[in-house]
C-alpha cells in the first residue's frame, strides 16, 4: 500500500451506559415498597406535626409550629426526652460491658464448638421480647426469684425495688439487647489478629498492656457499631419500659403511644415522633464522626485527608 492509503477510521470510545429499562424495572418494586412503607408514613407524620390539637381529639388542619413550641416549652416533655436519653446511655453501657467479653471470646476461640456457642448466644432472639420481658417481671418482682432467694439467704430483710422503676428497665433491656451487641461486635472484630497479640507479648508487654494497646483499639469499630445498634433500639423500645416500668418510666416511645391512643392528641404524638427521629439523626451523626476518627487513627494522617 502507498502513503496515500486511506487511514482507518478512528474508534470511538465506548461510554458506559446508565441503568437500562430492565434494571429500572427490577428496582421499581423495591422503590415503590419503600415509598409506601417508609416515605409516605414519614411525610404523613411530618404533616401531622404541623397541625394543632383541639378538645376531644379534634385536629385543626393548619400549617403551624405551635405544637412544636408547646412541646419544647414544656418541662414535662424535656424530662421525658432526658429520661429517654438516660435510659439509652445506661442500657448501652451495661450491654457493652456484659457483651464485650463474650463477643471477644467467640471471635478468638478456635474450638470446634464455636458455631454452637455463637448459636447459643443469639438463641434469645428466637423468643419474643414480650415473653422475655414477662420473664423478667417474674424475676425482678417483690416476690420474684431475686428477692425471694436473697430473703431466704438472710441477705435482705425487705424486698429490693427492682421493678416498676428505671433500674428494672435497664436490667431487662440489657439482657434483651445483648444478642444484637454480640453479633455486631463479632462482625466488627475483623481487624483483630492473634498474631499481633503474640508479637506484643513476645516483646515483653504484659497482658493489660496488650489488651489496652492492641486488642481494644482493634475491636473499637465493632464496639462502636454495637453501641449504635443498642442505643437506637433502646431509644425506640416500648414493651420493656411499659411492662417493667409499670407506668413510672416515661420515655418517648411510651408517650407517643399514650398521646395517640389515650389522649387522642395526634399532633403532639407526631411532634414527639419527629423529635425522636431528630434524636436518631444526632446519634447517627455522632457515630459517623466517631467512625471517621477511628479510621483516621488506623490509616494515619494520609488516609484521614483522603
PDB file of C-alpha atoms in Angstrom:
ATOM      1  CA  UNK A   1       0.000   0.000   0.000  1.00  0.00           C
ATOM      2  CA  UNK A   2       1.158   3.543  -0.750  1.00  0.00           C
ATOM      3  CA  UNK A   3       1.363   6.536   1.549  1.00  0.00           C
ATOM      4  CA  UNK A   4      -1.869   7.820   0.027  1.00  0.00           C
ATOM      5  CA  UNK A   5      -3.722   4.864   1.534  1.00  0.00           C
ATOM      6  CA  UNK A   6      -6.796   5.882   3.391  1.00  0.00           C
ATOM      7  CA  UNK A   7      -6.298   5.692   7.151  1.00  0.00           C
ATOM      8  CA  UNK A   8      -8.626   3.506   9.149  1.00  0.00           C
ATOM      9  CA  UNK A   9     -11.442   5.401  10.861  1.00  0.00           C
ATOM     10  CA  UNK A  10     -10.838   6.300  14.480  1.00  0.00           C
ATOM     11  CA  UNK A  11     -12.510   4.088  17.035  1.00  0.00           C
ATOM     12  CA  UNK A  12     -14.905   5.971  19.259  1.00  0.00           C
ATOM     13  CA  UNK A  13     -14.557   5.387  22.994  1.00  0.00           C
ATOM     14  CA  UNK A  14     -17.289   3.271  24.443  1.00  0.00           C
ATOM     15  CA  UNK A  15     -19.264   5.201  27.003  1.00  0.00           C
ATOM     16  CA  UNK A  16     -20.653   3.335  29.965  1.00  0.00           C
ATOM     17  CA  UNK A  17     -24.370   3.017  29.713  1.00  0.00           C
ATOM     18  CA  UNK A  18     -26.617   4.090  32.500  1.00  0.00           C
ATOM     19  CA  UNK A  19     -29.230   1.864  34.055  1.00  0.00           C
ATOM     20  CA  UNK A  20     -31.369   0.404  31.346  1.00  0.00           C
ATOM     21  CA  UNK A  21     -35.045  -0.258  31.285  1.00  0.00           C
ATOM     22  CA  UNK A  22     -34.595  -3.770  32.631  1.00  0.00           C
ATOM     23  CA  UNK A  23     -32.615  -2.504  35.633  1.00  0.00           C
ATOM     24  CA  UNK A  24     -35.236   0.149  36.384  1.00  0.00           C
ATOM     25  CA  UNK A  25     -37.977  -2.458  36.058  1.00  0.00           C
ATOM     26  CA  UNK A  26     -36.189  -4.650  38.590  1.00  0.00           C
ATOM     27  CA  UNK A  27     -35.711  -1.725  41.001  1.00  0.00           C
ATOM     28  CA  UNK A  28     -39.276  -0.448  40.647  1.00  0.00           C
ATOM     29  CA  UNK A  29     -40.955  -2.884  43.106  1.00  0.00           C
ATOM     30  CA  UNK A  30     -38.424  -2.115  45.826  1.00  0.00           C
ATOM     31  CA  UNK A  31     -38.687   1.632  45.271  1.00  0.00           C
ATOM     32  CA  UNK A  32     -42.481   1.509  45.377  1.00  0.00           C
ATOM     33  CA  UNK A  33     -42.379  -0.592  48.561  1.00  0.00           C
ATOM     34  CA  UNK A  34     -40.029   1.916  50.229  1.00  0.00           C
ATOM     35  CA  UNK A  35     -42.252   4.814  49.216  1.00  0.00           C
ATOM     36  CA  UNK A  36     -45.393   3.136  50.537  1.00  0.00           C
ATOM     37  CA  UNK A  37     -43.955   1.739  53.777  1.00  0.00           C
ATOM     38  CA  UNK A  38     -41.398   4.397  54.732  1.00  0.00           C
ATOM     39  CA  UNK A  39     -41.540   7.662  52.834  1.00  0.00           C
ATOM     40  CA  UNK A  40     -45.304   8.192  52.838  1.00  0.00           C
ATOM     41  CA  UNK A  41     -45.819   7.467  56.563  1.00  0.00           C
ATOM     42  CA  UNK A  42     -42.883   9.736  57.363  1.00  0.00           C
ATOM     43  CA  UNK A  43     -44.351  12.551  55.271  1.00  0.00           C
ATOM     44  CA  UNK A  44     -47.730  11.999  56.970  1.00  0.00           C
ATOM     45  CA  UNK A  45     -46.123  12.281  60.425  1.00  0.00           C
ATOM     46  CA  UNK A  46     -44.309  15.466  59.433  1.00  0.00           C
ATOM     47  CA  UNK A  47     -47.566  16.934  58.093  1.00  0.00           C
ATOM     48  CA  UNK A  48     -49.470  15.919  61.232  1.00  0.00           C
ATOM     49  CA  UNK A  49     -46.880  17.623  63.431  1.00  0.00           C
ATOM     50  CA  UNK A  50     -47.763  20.944  61.793  1.00  0.00           C
ATOM     51  CA  UNK A  51     -51.429  20.663  62.825  1.00  0.00           C
ATOM     52  CA  UNK A  52     -52.927  21.833  66.103  1.00  0.00           C
ATOM     53  CA  UNK A  53     -54.976  19.801  68.567  1.00  0.00           C
ATOM     54  CA  UNK A  54     -58.337  20.782  69.940  1.00  0.00           C
ATOM     55  CA  UNK A  55     -60.708  19.469  72.573  1.00  0.00           C
ATOM     56  CA  UNK A  56     -61.986  15.900  72.390  1.00  0.00           C
ATOM     57  CA  UNK A  57     -59.319  14.746  69.976  1.00  0.00           C
ATOM     58  CA  UNK A  58     -60.168  17.396  67.394  1.00  0.00           C
ATOM     59  CA  UNK A  59     -57.379  18.089  64.887  1.00  0.00           C
ATOM     60  CA  UNK A  60     -57.245  21.554  63.368  1.00  0.00           C
ATOM     61  CA  UNK A  61     -55.777  21.328  59.879  1.00  0.00           C
ATOM     62  CA  UNK A  62     -53.198  24.087  59.583  1.00  0.00           C
ATOM     63  CA  UNK A  63     -49.518  24.696  58.935  1.00  0.00           C
ATOM     64  CA  UNK A  64     -48.091  25.959  62.191  1.00  0.00           C
ATOM     65  CA  UNK A  65     -45.232  25.323  64.583  1.00  0.00           C
ATOM     66  CA  UNK A  66     -47.450  25.987  67.588  1.00  0.00           C
ATOM     67  CA  UNK A  67     -47.444  22.337  68.644  1.00  0.00           C
ATOM     68  CA  UNK A  68     -43.638  22.231  68.420  1.00  0.00           C
ATOM     69  CA  UNK A  69     -43.469  25.363  70.572  1.00  0.00           C
ATOM     70  CA  UNK A  70     -45.899  23.842  73.065  1.00  0.00           C
ATOM     71  CA  UNK A  71     -43.885  20.652  73.399  1.00  0.00           C
ATOM     72  CA  UNK A  72     -40.458  22.302  73.501  1.00  0.00           C
ATOM     73  CA  UNK A  73     -41.586  24.811  76.126  1.00  0.00           C
ATOM     74  CA  UNK A  74     -42.892  22.098  78.480  1.00  0.00           C
ATOM     75  CA  UNK A  75     -40.654  20.896  81.298  1.00  0.00           C
ATOM     76  CA  UNK A  76     -42.510  17.573  81.312  1.00  0.00           C
ATOM     77  CA  UNK A  77     -41.555  16.742  77.751  1.00  0.00           C
ATOM     78  CA  UNK A  78     -37.937  17.744  78.356  1.00  0.00           C
ATOM     79  CA  UNK A  79     -37.906  15.366  81.324  1.00  0.00           C
ATOM     80  CA  UNK A  80     -39.253  12.625  79.051  1.00  0.00           C
ATOM     81  CA  UNK A  81     -36.544  13.329  76.470  1.00  0.00           C
ATOM     82  CA  UNK A  82     -33.892  13.374  79.179  1.00  0.00           C
ATOM     83  CA  UNK A  83     -35.075  10.091  80.660  1.00  0.00           C
ATOM     84  CA  UNK A  84     -35.131   8.540  77.185  1.00  0.00           C
ATOM     85  CA  UNK A  85     -31.513   9.534  76.581  1.00  0.00           C
ATOM     86  CA  UNK A  86     -30.529   8.442  80.092  1.00  0.00           C
ATOM     87  CA  UNK A  87     -32.111   5.037  79.561  1.00  0.00           C
ATOM     88  CA  UNK A  88     -30.355   4.684  76.210  1.00  0.00           C
ATOM     89  CA  UNK A  89     -26.954   5.554  77.667  1.00  0.00           C
ATOM     90  CA  UNK A  90     -27.329   3.244  80.687  1.00  0.00           C
ATOM     91  CA  UNK A  91     -28.563   0.314  78.609  1.00  0.00           C
ATOM     92  CA  UNK A  92     -25.814   0.825  76.034  1.00  0.00           C
ATOM     93  CA  UNK A  93     -23.025   0.960  78.622  1.00  0.00           C
ATOM     94  CA  UNK A  94     -24.317  -2.057  80.564  1.00  0.00           C
ATOM     95  CA  UNK A  95     -24.869  -4.078  77.383  1.00  0.00           C
ATOM     96  CA  UNK A  96     -21.382  -3.346  76.056  1.00  0.00           C
ATOM     97  CA  UNK A  97     -19.719  -4.185  79.374  1.00  0.00           C
ATOM     98  CA  UNK A  98     -21.522  -7.535  79.613  1.00  0.00           C
ATOM     99  CA  UNK A  99     -21.371  -8.459  75.912  1.00  0.00           C
ATOM    100  CA  UNK A 100     -17.781  -7.484  75.115  1.00  0.00           C
ATOM    101  CA  UNK A 101     -16.071 -10.409  76.919  1.00  0.00           C
ATOM    102  CA  UNK A 102     -18.481 -12.900  75.343  1.00  0.00           C
ATOM    103  CA  UNK A 103     -18.026 -11.461  71.853  1.00  0.00           C
ATOM    104  CA  UNK A 104     -14.244 -11.358  72.270  1.00  0.00           C
ATOM    105  CA  UNK A 105     -14.181 -14.981  73.376  1.00  0.00           C
ATOM    106  CA  UNK A 106     -16.393 -16.098  70.486  1.00  0.00           C
ATOM    107  CA  UNK A 107     -14.274 -14.164  67.982  1.00  0.00           C
ATOM    108  CA  UNK A 108     -10.975 -15.581  69.224  1.00  0.00           C
ATOM    109  CA  UNK A 109     -11.875 -19.158  70.066  1.00  0.00           C
ATOM    110  CA  UNK A 110     -10.748 -21.942  67.750  1.00  0.00           C
ATOM    111  CA  UNK A 111     -12.897 -24.599  69.361  1.00  0.00           C
ATOM    112  CA  UNK A 112     -14.921 -26.885  67.132  1.00  0.00           C
ATOM    113  CA  UNK A 113     -17.942 -25.868  69.193  1.00  0.00           C
ATOM    114  CA  UNK A 114     -17.611 -22.228  68.128  1.00  0.00           C
ATOM    115  CA  UNK A 115     -20.633 -22.386  65.816  1.00  0.00           C
ATOM    116  CA  UNK A 116     -22.761 -23.892  68.559  1.00  0.00           C
ATOM    117  CA  UNK A 117     -21.612 -21.266  71.076  1.00  0.00           C
ATOM    118  CA  UNK A 118     -22.463 -18.444  68.689  1.00  0.00           C
ATOM    119  CA  UNK A 119     -25.868 -20.002  68.075  1.00  0.00           C
ATOM    120  CA  UNK A 120     -26.481 -20.219  71.828  1.00  0.00           C
ATOM    121  CA  UNK A 121     -25.511 -16.563  72.217  1.00  0.00           C
ATOM    122  CA  UNK A 122     -28.162 -15.445  69.727  1.00  0.00           C
ATOM    123  CA  UNK A 123     -30.803 -18.016  70.657  1.00  0.00           C
ATOM    124  CA  UNK A 124     -32.738 -15.477  72.807  1.00  0.00           C
ATOM    125  CA  UNK A 125     -33.657 -13.703  69.559  1.00  0.00           C
ATOM    126  CA  UNK A 126     -35.907 -16.650  68.756  1.00  0.00           C
ATOM    127  CA  UNK A 127     -38.076 -15.747  71.759  1.00  0.00           C
ATOM    128  CA  UNK A 128     -40.396 -12.767  71.654  1.00  0.00           C
ATOM    129  CA  UNK A 129     -39.216  -9.727  73.582  1.00  0.00           C
ATOM    130  CA  UNK A 130     -42.668  -9.616  75.196  1.00  0.00           C
ATOM    131  CA  UNK A 131     -42.224 -13.117  76.623  1.00  0.00           C
ATOM    132  CA  UNK A 132     -38.739 -12.298  77.832  1.00  0.00           C
ATOM    133  CA  UNK A 133     -39.982  -9.101  79.453  1.00  0.00           C
ATOM    134  CA  UNK A 134     -42.705 -11.023  81.295  1.00  0.00           C
ATOM    135  CA  UNK A 135     -39.992 -13.405  82.459  1.00  0.00           C
ATOM    136  CA  UNK A 136     -38.012 -10.507  83.887  1.00  0.00           C
ATOM    137  CA  UNK A 137     -41.149  -9.254  85.634  1.00  0.00           C
ATOM    138  CA  UNK A 138     -41.320 -12.601  87.441  1.00  0.00           C
ATOM    139  CA  UNK A 139     -37.620 -12.458  88.285  1.00  0.00           C
ATOM    140  CA  UNK A 140     -37.388  -8.832  89.440  1.00  0.00           C
ATOM    141  CA  UNK A 141     -40.728  -8.503  91.266  1.00  0.00           C
ATOM    142  CA  UNK A 142     -41.051  -8.134  95.025  1.00  0.00           C
ATOM    143  CA  UNK A 143     -41.913 -11.837  95.222  1.00  0.00           C
ATOM    144  CA  UNK A 144     -39.655 -12.731  92.324  1.00  0.00           C
ATOM    145  CA  UNK A 145     -36.709 -15.055  92.134  1.00  0.00           C
ATOM    146  CA  UNK A 146     -34.078 -12.487  93.125  1.00  0.00           C
ATOM    147  CA  UNK A 147     -35.833 -11.088  96.197  1.00  0.00           C
ATOM    148  CA  UNK A 148     -37.041 -14.486  97.316  1.00  0.00           C
ATOM    149  CA  UNK A 149     -33.545 -16.005  97.096  1.00  0.00           C
ATOM    150  CA  UNK A 150     -31.889 -13.089  98.860  1.00  0.00           C
ATOM    151  CA  UNK A 151     -34.563 -13.152 101.564  1.00  0.00           C
ATOM    152  CA  UNK A 152     -34.156 -16.869 102.213  1.00  0.00           C
ATOM    153  CA  UNK A 153     -30.393 -16.427 102.464  1.00  0.00           C
ATOM    154  CA  UNK A 154     -30.901 -13.676 105.041  1.00  0.00           C
ATOM    155  CA  UNK A 155     -29.132 -11.062 102.947  1.00  0.00           C
ATOM    156  CA  UNK A 156     -32.101  -8.679 102.834  1.00  0.00           C
ATOM    157  CA  UNK A 157     -34.995  -8.106 105.204  1.00  0.00           C
ATOM    158  CA  UNK A 158     -37.187  -6.176 102.758  1.00  0.00           C
ATOM    159  CA  UNK A 159     -37.625  -6.746  99.008  1.00  0.00           C
ATOM    160  CA  UNK A 160     -35.380  -4.749  96.728  1.00  0.00           C
ATOM    161  CA  UNK A 161     -37.201  -2.397  94.388  1.00  0.00           C
ATOM    162  CA  UNK A 162     -36.051  -3.931  91.117  1.00  0.00           C
ATOM    163  CA  UNK A 163     -39.285  -3.472  89.157  1.00  0.00           C
ATOM    164  CA  UNK A 164     -41.540  -0.545  88.318  1.00  0.00           C
ATOM    165  CA  UNK A 165     -38.516   1.738  88.072  1.00  0.00           C
ATOM    166  CA  UNK A 166     -35.612   2.622  85.808  1.00  0.00           C
ATOM    167  CA  UNK A 167     -33.339   0.007  87.389  1.00  0.00           C
ATOM    168  CA  UNK A 168     -35.528  -2.887  86.314  1.00  0.00           C
ATOM    169  CA  UNK A 169     -35.903  -1.486  82.806  1.00  0.00           C
ATOM    170  CA  UNK A 170     -32.115  -1.223  82.442  1.00  0.00           C
ATOM    171  CA  UNK A 171     -31.568  -4.791  83.685  1.00  0.00           C
ATOM    172  CA  UNK A 172     -34.195  -6.311  81.407  1.00  0.00           C
ATOM    173  CA  UNK A 173     -33.204  -4.215  78.389  1.00  0.00           C
ATOM    174  CA  UNK A 174     -29.553  -5.168  78.805  1.00  0.00           C
ATOM    175  CA  UNK A 175     -30.376  -8.863  78.532  1.00  0.00           C
ATOM    176  CA  UNK A 176     -32.790  -8.302  75.650  1.00  0.00           C
ATOM    177  CA  UNK A 177     -30.260  -6.352  73.544  1.00  0.00           C
ATOM    178  CA  UNK A 178     -27.211  -8.494  74.342  1.00  0.00           C
ATOM    179  CA  UNK A 179     -27.585 -10.779  71.278  1.00  0.00           C
ATOM    180  CA  UNK A 180     -27.630  -7.758  68.969  1.00  0.00           C
ATOM    181  CA  UNK A 181     -24.489  -6.375  70.582  1.00  0.00           C
ATOM    182  CA  UNK A 182     -22.675  -9.714  70.409  1.00  0.00           C
ATOM    183  CA  UNK A 183     -23.455 -10.159  66.714  1.00  0.00           C
ATOM    184  CA  UNK A 184     -22.403  -6.592  65.909  1.00  0.00           C
ATOM    185  CA  UNK A 185     -19.144  -6.954  67.807  1.00  0.00           C
ATOM    186  CA  UNK A 186     -18.240 -10.305  66.257  1.00  0.00           C
ATOM    187  CA  UNK A 187     -18.795  -8.907  62.761  1.00  0.00           C
ATOM    188  CA  UNK A 188     -16.711  -5.835  63.621  1.00  0.00           C
ATOM    189  CA  UNK A 189     -13.732  -7.676  65.092  1.00  0.00           C
ATOM    190  CA  UNK A 190     -12.231  -8.334  61.645  1.00  0.00           C
ATOM    191  CA  UNK A 191      -9.054  -6.347  62.381  1.00  0.00           C
ATOM    192  CA  UNK A 192      -8.241  -8.445  65.442  1.00  0.00           C
ATOM    193  CA  UNK A 193      -5.311 -10.728  64.565  1.00  0.00           C
ATOM    194  CA  UNK A 194      -3.986 -13.116  67.251  1.00  0.00           C
ATOM    195  CA  UNK A 195      -0.503 -12.786  65.742  1.00  0.00           C
ATOM    196  CA  UNK A 196      -0.410  -9.135  66.813  1.00  0.00           C
ATOM    197  CA  UNK A 197      -1.133 -10.156  70.391  1.00  0.00           C
ATOM    198  CA  UNK A 198       1.595 -12.788  70.245  1.00  0.00           C
ATOM    199  CA  UNK A 199       4.039 -10.237  68.833  1.00  0.00           C
ATOM    200  CA  UNK A 200       3.282  -7.750  71.604  1.00  0.00           C
ATOM    201  CA  UNK A 201       3.630 -10.450  74.250  1.00  0.00           C
ATOM    202  CA  UNK A 202       6.951 -11.610  72.759  1.00  0.00           C
ATOM    203  CA  UNK A 203       8.273  -8.066  73.129  1.00  0.00           C
ATOM    204  CA  UNK A 204       7.596  -8.199  76.848  1.00  0.00           C
ATOM    205  CA  UNK A 205       4.251  -6.398  77.061  1.00  0.00           C
ATOM    206  CA  UNK A 206       2.071  -7.622  79.954  1.00  0.00           C
ATOM    207  CA  UNK A 207      -1.478  -8.767  79.315  1.00  0.00           C
ATOM    208  CA  UNK A 208      -3.022  -5.490  80.411  1.00  0.00           C
ATOM    209  CA  UNK A 209      -0.827  -3.555  78.016  1.00  0.00           C
ATOM    210  CA  UNK A 210      -1.597  -5.978  75.178  1.00  0.00           C
ATOM    211  CA  UNK A 211      -5.293  -5.517  75.778  1.00  0.00           C
ATOM    212  CA  UNK A 212      -5.071  -1.733  76.110  1.00  0.00           C
ATOM    213  CA  UNK A 213      -2.685  -1.091  73.221  1.00  0.00           C
ATOM    214  CA  UNK A 214      -3.583  -3.875  70.781  1.00  0.00           C
ATOM    215  CA  UNK A 215      -6.882  -5.645  71.451  1.00  0.00           C
ATOM    216  CA  UNK A 216      -9.049  -2.690  72.463  1.00  0.00           C
ATOM    217  CA  UNK A 217      -8.081  -0.351  69.580  1.00  0.00           C
ATOM    218  CA  UNK A 218      -8.599  -3.110  67.014  1.00  0.00           C
ATOM    219  CA  UNK A 219     -12.016  -4.015  68.417  1.00  0.00           C
ATOM    220  CA  UNK A 220     -13.296  -0.438  68.802  1.00  0.00           C
ATOM    221  CA  UNK A 221     -15.047  -0.386  65.384  1.00  0.00           C
ATOM    222  CA  UNK A 222     -17.148  -3.387  66.411  1.00  0.00           C
ATOM    223  CA  UNK A 223     -17.849  -1.847  69.804  1.00  0.00           C
ATOM    224  CA  UNK A 224     -18.909   1.392  68.116  1.00  0.00           C
ATOM    225  CA  UNK A 225     -21.308  -0.445  65.802  1.00  0.00           C
ATOM    226  CA  UNK A 226     -22.795  -2.380  68.714  1.00  0.00           C
ATOM    227  CA  UNK A 227     -23.191   0.839  70.708  1.00  0.00           C
ATOM    228  CA  UNK A 228     -25.101   2.466  67.848  1.00  0.00           C
ATOM    229  CA  UNK A 229     -27.400  -0.531  67.433  1.00  0.00           C
ATOM    230  CA  UNK A 230     -28.174  -0.906  71.134  1.00  0.00           C
ATOM    231  CA  UNK A 231     -28.635   2.830  71.688  1.00  0.00           C
ATOM    232  CA  UNK A 232     -31.076   3.167  68.791  1.00  0.00           C
ATOM    233  CA  UNK A 233     -33.026   0.075  69.888  1.00  0.00           C
ATOM    234  CA  UNK A 234     -33.240   1.293  73.478  1.00  0.00           C
ATOM    235  CA  UNK A 235     -34.411   4.747  72.389  1.00  0.00           C
ATOM    236  CA  UNK A 236     -37.292   3.260  70.412  1.00  0.00           C
ATOM    237  CA  UNK A 237     -38.095   0.431  72.841  1.00  0.00           C
ATOM    238  CA  UNK A 238     -41.699   0.306  74.034  1.00  0.00           C
ATOM    239  CA  UNK A 239     -42.509  -3.105  75.520  1.00  0.00           C
ATOM    240  CA  UNK A 240     -39.843  -3.263  78.230  1.00  0.00           C
ATOM    241  CA  UNK A 241     -40.259   0.319  79.573  1.00  0.00           C
ATOM    242  CA  UNK A 242     -44.035  -0.154  79.587  1.00  0.00           C
ATOM    243  CA  UNK A 243     -44.145  -3.538  81.349  1.00  0.00           C
ATOM    244  CA  UNK A 244     -41.102  -3.394  83.621  1.00  0.00           C
ATOM    245  CA  UNK A 245     -41.519   0.329  84.266  1.00  0.00           C
ATOM    246  CA  UNK A 246     -45.079  -0.187  85.451  1.00  0.00           C
ATOM    247  CA  UNK A 247     -46.204   3.206  84.176  1.00  0.00           C
ATOM    248  CA  UNK A 248     -43.495   5.006  86.177  1.00  0.00           C
ATOM    249  CA  UNK A 249     -40.813   5.187  83.491  1.00  0.00           C
ATOM    250  CA  UNK A 250     -41.691   7.783  80.866  1.00  0.00           C
ATOM    251  CA  UNK A 251     -39.829   7.585  77.574  1.00  0.00           C
ATOM    252  CA  UNK A 252     -40.656   8.904  74.128  1.00  0.00           C
ATOM    253  CA  UNK A 253     -41.937   5.590  72.780  1.00  0.00           C
ATOM    254  CA  UNK A 254     -44.481   5.101  75.568  1.00  0.00           C
ATOM    255  CA  UNK A 255     -45.554   8.732  75.498  1.00  0.00           C
ATOM    256  CA  UNK A 256     -46.091   8.681  71.737  1.00  0.00           C
ATOM    257  CA  UNK A 257     -48.379   5.679  72.153  1.00  0.00           C
ATOM    258  CA  UNK A 258     -50.290   7.293  75.019  1.00  0.00           C
ATOM    259  CA  UNK A 259     -50.761  10.573  73.193  1.00  0.00           C
ATOM    260  CA  UNK A 260     -52.005   8.843  70.058  1.00  0.00           C
ATOM    261  CA  UNK A 261     -54.323   6.253  71.663  1.00  0.00           C
ATOM    262  CA  UNK A 262     -55.319   7.540  75.095  1.00  0.00           C
ATOM    263  CA  UNK A 263     -55.196  11.336  74.874  1.00  0.00           C
ATOM    264  CA  UNK A 264     -56.088  11.285  71.132  1.00  0.00           C
ATOM    265  CA  UNK A 265     -53.620  14.135  70.667  1.00  0.00           C
ATOM    266  CA  UNK A 266     -52.178  13.178  67.296  1.00  0.00           C
ATOM    267  CA  UNK A 267     -50.287  16.449  66.646  1.00  0.00           C
ATOM    268  CA  UNK A 268     -48.362  16.102  69.916  1.00  0.00           C
ATOM    269  CA  UNK A 269     -47.674  12.437  69.174  1.00  0.00           C
ATOM    270  CA  UNK A 270     -46.390  13.443  65.724  1.00  0.00           C
ATOM    271  CA  UNK A 271     -44.148  16.138  67.208  1.00  0.00           C
ATOM    272  CA  UNK A 272     -42.684  13.650  69.670  1.00  0.00           C
ATOM    273  CA  UNK A 273     -42.096  11.247  66.788  1.00  0.00           C
ATOM    274  CA  UNK A 274     -40.270  13.951  64.839  1.00  0.00           C
ATOM    275  CA  UNK A 275     -38.133  14.728  67.891  1.00  0.00           C
ATOM    276  CA  UNK A 276     -37.316  11.035  68.231  1.00  0.00           C
ATOM    277  CA  UNK A 277     -36.291  10.936  64.564  1.00  0.00           C
ATOM    278  CA  UNK A 278     -34.138  14.014  65.121  1.00  0.00           C
ATOM    279  CA  UNK A 279     -32.533  12.273  68.092  1.00  0.00           C
ATOM    280  CA  UNK A 280     -31.784   9.300  65.843  1.00  0.00           C
ATOM    281  CA  UNK A 281     -30.164  11.677  63.369  1.00  0.00           C
ATOM    282  CA  UNK A 282     -27.936  13.176  66.060  1.00  0.00           C
ATOM    283  CA  UNK A 283     -26.888   9.707  67.223  1.00  0.00           C
ATOM    284  CA  UNK A 284     -26.049   8.596  63.685  1.00  0.00           C
ATOM    285  CA  UNK A 285     -24.078  11.812  63.071  1.00  0.00           C
ATOM    286  CA  UNK A 286     -22.049  11.208  66.233  1.00  0.00           C
ATOM    287  CA  UNK A 287     -21.476   7.605  65.145  1.00  0.00           C
ATOM    288  CA  UNK A 288     -20.233   8.657  61.700  1.00  0.00           C
ATOM    289  CA  UNK A 289     -17.904  11.231  63.261  1.00  0.00           C
ATOM    290  CA  UNK A 290     -16.501   8.677  65.693  1.00  0.00           C
ATOM    291  CA  UNK A 291     -16.083   6.205  62.843  1.00  0.00           C
ATOM    292  CA  UNK A 292     -14.054   8.756  60.865  1.00  0.00           C
ATOM    293  CA  UNK A 293     -11.851   9.383  63.888  1.00  0.00           C
ATOM    294  CA  UNK A 294     -11.197   5.664  64.266  1.00  0.00           C
ATOM    295  CA  UNK A 295     -10.478   5.253  60.566  1.00  0.00           C
ATOM    296  CA  UNK A 296      -8.052   8.183  60.682  1.00  0.00           C
ATOM    297  CA  UNK A 297      -6.329   6.588  63.641  1.00  0.00           C
ATOM    298  CA  UNK A 298      -5.904   3.287  61.807  1.00  0.00           C
ATOM    299  CA  UNK A 299      -4.955   4.688  58.389  1.00  0.00           C
ATOM    300  CA  UNK A 300      -2.906   7.644  59.568  1.00  0.00           C
ATOM    301  CA  UNK A 301      -2.971  11.320  58.512  1.00  0.00           C
ATOM    302  CA  UNK A 302      -2.777  10.498  54.789  1.00  0.00           C
ATOM    303  CA  UNK A 303      -5.832   8.259  54.980  1.00  0.00           C
ATOM    304  CA  UNK A 304      -7.684  10.838  57.061  1.00  0.00           C
ATOM    305  CA  UNK A 305      -7.073  13.541  54.390  1.00  0.00           C
ATOM    306  CA  UNK A 306      -8.314  11.290  51.638  1.00  0.00           C
TER     307      UNK A 306
END
